[in-house]
Short mmCIF file of C-alpha atoms in Angstrom, two decimals:
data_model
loop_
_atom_site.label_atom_id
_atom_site.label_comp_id
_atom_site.label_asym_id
_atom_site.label_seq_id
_atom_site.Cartn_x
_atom_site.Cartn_y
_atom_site.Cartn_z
CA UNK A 1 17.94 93.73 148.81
CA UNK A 2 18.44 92.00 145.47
CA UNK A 3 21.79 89.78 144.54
CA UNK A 4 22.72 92.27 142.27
CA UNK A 5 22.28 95.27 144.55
CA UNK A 6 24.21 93.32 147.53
CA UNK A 7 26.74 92.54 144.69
CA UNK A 8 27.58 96.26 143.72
CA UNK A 9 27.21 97.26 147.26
CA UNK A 10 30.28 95.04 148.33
CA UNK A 11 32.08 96.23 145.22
CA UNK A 12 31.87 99.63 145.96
CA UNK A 13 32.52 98.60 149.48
CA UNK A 14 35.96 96.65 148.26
CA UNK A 15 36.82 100.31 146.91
CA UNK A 16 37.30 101.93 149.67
CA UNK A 17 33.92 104.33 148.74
CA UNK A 18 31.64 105.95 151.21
CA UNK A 19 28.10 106.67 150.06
CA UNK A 20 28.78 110.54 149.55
CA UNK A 21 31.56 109.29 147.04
CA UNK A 22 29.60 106.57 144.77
CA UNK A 23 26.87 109.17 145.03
CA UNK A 24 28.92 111.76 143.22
CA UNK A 25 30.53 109.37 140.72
CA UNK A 26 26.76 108.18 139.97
CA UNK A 27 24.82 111.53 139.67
CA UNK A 28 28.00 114.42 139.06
CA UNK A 29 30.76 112.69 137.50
CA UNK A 30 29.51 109.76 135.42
CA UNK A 31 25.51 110.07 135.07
CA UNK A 32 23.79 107.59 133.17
CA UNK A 33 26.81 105.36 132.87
CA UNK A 34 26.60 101.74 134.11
CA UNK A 35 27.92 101.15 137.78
CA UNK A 36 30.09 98.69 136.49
CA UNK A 37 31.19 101.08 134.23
CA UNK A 38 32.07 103.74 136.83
CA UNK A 39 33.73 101.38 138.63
CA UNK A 40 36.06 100.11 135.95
CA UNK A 41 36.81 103.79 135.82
CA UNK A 42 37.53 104.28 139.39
CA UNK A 43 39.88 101.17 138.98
CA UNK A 44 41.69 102.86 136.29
CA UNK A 45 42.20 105.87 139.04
CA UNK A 46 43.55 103.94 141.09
CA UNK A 47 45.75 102.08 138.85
CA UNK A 48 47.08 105.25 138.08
CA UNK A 49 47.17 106.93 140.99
CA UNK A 50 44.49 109.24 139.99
CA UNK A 51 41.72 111.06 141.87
CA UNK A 52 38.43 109.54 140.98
CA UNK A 53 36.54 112.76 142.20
CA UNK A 54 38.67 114.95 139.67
CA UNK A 55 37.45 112.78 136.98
CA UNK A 56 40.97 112.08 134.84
CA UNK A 57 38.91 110.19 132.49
CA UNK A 58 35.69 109.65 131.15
CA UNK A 59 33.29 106.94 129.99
CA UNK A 60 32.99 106.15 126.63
CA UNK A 61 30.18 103.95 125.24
CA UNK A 62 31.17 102.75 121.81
CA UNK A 63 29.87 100.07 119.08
CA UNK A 64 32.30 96.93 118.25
CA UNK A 65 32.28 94.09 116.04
CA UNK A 66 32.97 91.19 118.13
CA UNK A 67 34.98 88.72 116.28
CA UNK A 68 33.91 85.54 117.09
CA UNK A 69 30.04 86.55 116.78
CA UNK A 70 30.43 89.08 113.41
CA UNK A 71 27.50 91.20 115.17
CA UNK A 72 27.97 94.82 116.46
CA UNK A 73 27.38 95.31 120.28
CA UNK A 74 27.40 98.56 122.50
CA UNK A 75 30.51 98.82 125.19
CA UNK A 76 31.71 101.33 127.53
CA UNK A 77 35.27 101.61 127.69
CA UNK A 78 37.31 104.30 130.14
CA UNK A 79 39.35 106.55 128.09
CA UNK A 80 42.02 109.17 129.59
CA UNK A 81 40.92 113.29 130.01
CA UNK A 82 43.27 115.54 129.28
CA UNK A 83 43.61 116.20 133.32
CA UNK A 84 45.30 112.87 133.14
CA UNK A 85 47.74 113.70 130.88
CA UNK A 86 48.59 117.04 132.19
CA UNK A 87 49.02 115.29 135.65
CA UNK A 88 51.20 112.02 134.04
CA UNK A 89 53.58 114.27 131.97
CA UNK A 90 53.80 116.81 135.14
CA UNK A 91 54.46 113.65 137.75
CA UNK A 92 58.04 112.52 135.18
CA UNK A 93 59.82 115.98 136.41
CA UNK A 94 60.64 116.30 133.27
CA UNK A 95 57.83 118.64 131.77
CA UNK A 96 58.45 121.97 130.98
CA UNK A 97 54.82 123.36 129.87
CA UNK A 98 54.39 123.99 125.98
CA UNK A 99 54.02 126.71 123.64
CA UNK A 100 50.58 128.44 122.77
CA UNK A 101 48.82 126.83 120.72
CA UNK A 102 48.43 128.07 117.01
CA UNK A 103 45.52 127.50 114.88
CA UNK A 104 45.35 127.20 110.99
CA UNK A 105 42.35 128.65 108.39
CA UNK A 106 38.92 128.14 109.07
CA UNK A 107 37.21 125.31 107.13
CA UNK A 108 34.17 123.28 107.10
CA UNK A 109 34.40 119.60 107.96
CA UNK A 110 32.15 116.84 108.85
CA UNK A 111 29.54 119.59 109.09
CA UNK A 112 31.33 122.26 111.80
CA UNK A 113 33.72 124.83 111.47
CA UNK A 114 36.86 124.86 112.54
CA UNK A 115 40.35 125.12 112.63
CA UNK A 116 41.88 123.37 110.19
CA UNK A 117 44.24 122.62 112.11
CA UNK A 118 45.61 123.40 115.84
CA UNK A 119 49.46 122.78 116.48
CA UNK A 120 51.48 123.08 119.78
CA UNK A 121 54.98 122.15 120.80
CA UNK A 122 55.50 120.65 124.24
CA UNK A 123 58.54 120.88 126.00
CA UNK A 124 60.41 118.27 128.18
CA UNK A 125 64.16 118.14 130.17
CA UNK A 126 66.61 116.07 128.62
CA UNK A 127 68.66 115.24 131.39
CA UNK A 128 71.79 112.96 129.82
CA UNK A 129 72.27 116.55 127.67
CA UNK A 130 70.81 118.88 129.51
CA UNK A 131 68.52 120.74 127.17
CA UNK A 132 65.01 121.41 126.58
CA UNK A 133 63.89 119.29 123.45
CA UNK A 134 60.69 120.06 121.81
CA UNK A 135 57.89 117.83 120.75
CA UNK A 136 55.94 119.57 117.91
CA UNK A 137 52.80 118.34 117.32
CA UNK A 138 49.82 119.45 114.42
CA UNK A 139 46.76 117.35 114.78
CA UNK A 140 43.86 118.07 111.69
CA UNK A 141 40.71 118.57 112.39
CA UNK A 142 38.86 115.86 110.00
CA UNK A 143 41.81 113.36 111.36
CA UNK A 144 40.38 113.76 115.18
CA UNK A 145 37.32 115.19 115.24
CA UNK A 146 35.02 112.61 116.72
CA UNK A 147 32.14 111.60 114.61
CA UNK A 148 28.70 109.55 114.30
CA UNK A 149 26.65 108.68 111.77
CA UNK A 150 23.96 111.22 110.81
CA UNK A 151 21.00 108.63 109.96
CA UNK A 152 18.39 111.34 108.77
CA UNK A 153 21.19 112.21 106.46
CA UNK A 154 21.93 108.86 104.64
CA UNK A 155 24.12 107.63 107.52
CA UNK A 156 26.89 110.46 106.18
CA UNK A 157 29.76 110.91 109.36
CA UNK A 158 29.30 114.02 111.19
CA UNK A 159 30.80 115.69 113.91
CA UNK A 160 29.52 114.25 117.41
CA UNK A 161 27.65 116.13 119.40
CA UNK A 162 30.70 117.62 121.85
CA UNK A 163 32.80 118.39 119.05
CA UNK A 164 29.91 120.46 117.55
CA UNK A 165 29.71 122.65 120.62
CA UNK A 166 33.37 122.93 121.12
CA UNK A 167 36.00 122.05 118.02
CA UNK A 168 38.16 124.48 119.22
CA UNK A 169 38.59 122.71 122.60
CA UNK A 170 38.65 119.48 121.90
CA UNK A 171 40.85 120.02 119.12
CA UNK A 172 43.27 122.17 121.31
CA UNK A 173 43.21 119.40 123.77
#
């Protein structure tokens, strides 16, 4: 067995995962992502007392300009799923669900249509009053839709490939 493979063998080891578990995370959860991606994310799980295998988050390969070299390079960073955020806000004690969720006209943006907008109010106890305050919210689609550059176009932004298949959903979330 290589360095390397002894190396990420004792780090999943240090995590506390069987080989049924990194198995999963590999092949179901995370395909195709670096292990040392996956297991950043499984530290962020556990950080936040999350469930690995109900995949609160997701790995996100993105481009940055490092600083200090002025050249772009590729990175995977873990961001949060809405499970996570549904399970944070439930965990305070304080969340009391939200409304449906409304959407505006119909438009075309960044080649997809969509809602032009989707807007929901969430609700949460106040305890020192002892009401229910709201937390409206209206997010626009061209403002969150993810994007990429369309190369056969010019390098024009376009919507990235999961928004295309569901702006609805990912705009609701």
């Amino acid at each position: 067995m290589s360095d390397e493979k002894k190396s990420l063998a004792l780090a999943v080891q240090r995590r506390g995962l069987d080989p049924a578990q990194w198995s999963t995370l590999t092949n179901s959860l995370f395909p195709g992502a670096q292990p040392s991606s996956i297991l950043m994310a499984v530290d962020y799980c556990r950080a936040r007392k999350l469930d690995p295998m109900k995949k609160p988050c997701h790995i996100v390969p993105i481009r940055w300009k490092n600083p200090a070299t002025g050249k772009w390079q590729d990175r995977d960073v873990v961001m949060p799923g809405i499970y996570e955020y549904r399970t944070t806000a439930q965990r305070t004690g304080q969340y009391m669900g939200r409304s449906r969720v409304e959407y505006g006209p119909e438009v075309e943006a960044l080649g997809v249509r969509a809602p032009e907008w989707v807007e929901v109010t969430v609700y949460r106890w106040h305890a020192a009053s002892a009401t229910r305050v709201e937390f409206p919210a209206r997010v626009y689609f061209r403002e969150v839709c993810g994007t990429r550059k369309d190369h056969d176009n010019g390098g024009k932004l376009v919507a990235n490939d999961r928004w295309v298949r569901a702006p609805i959903q990912m705009a609701e979330k």
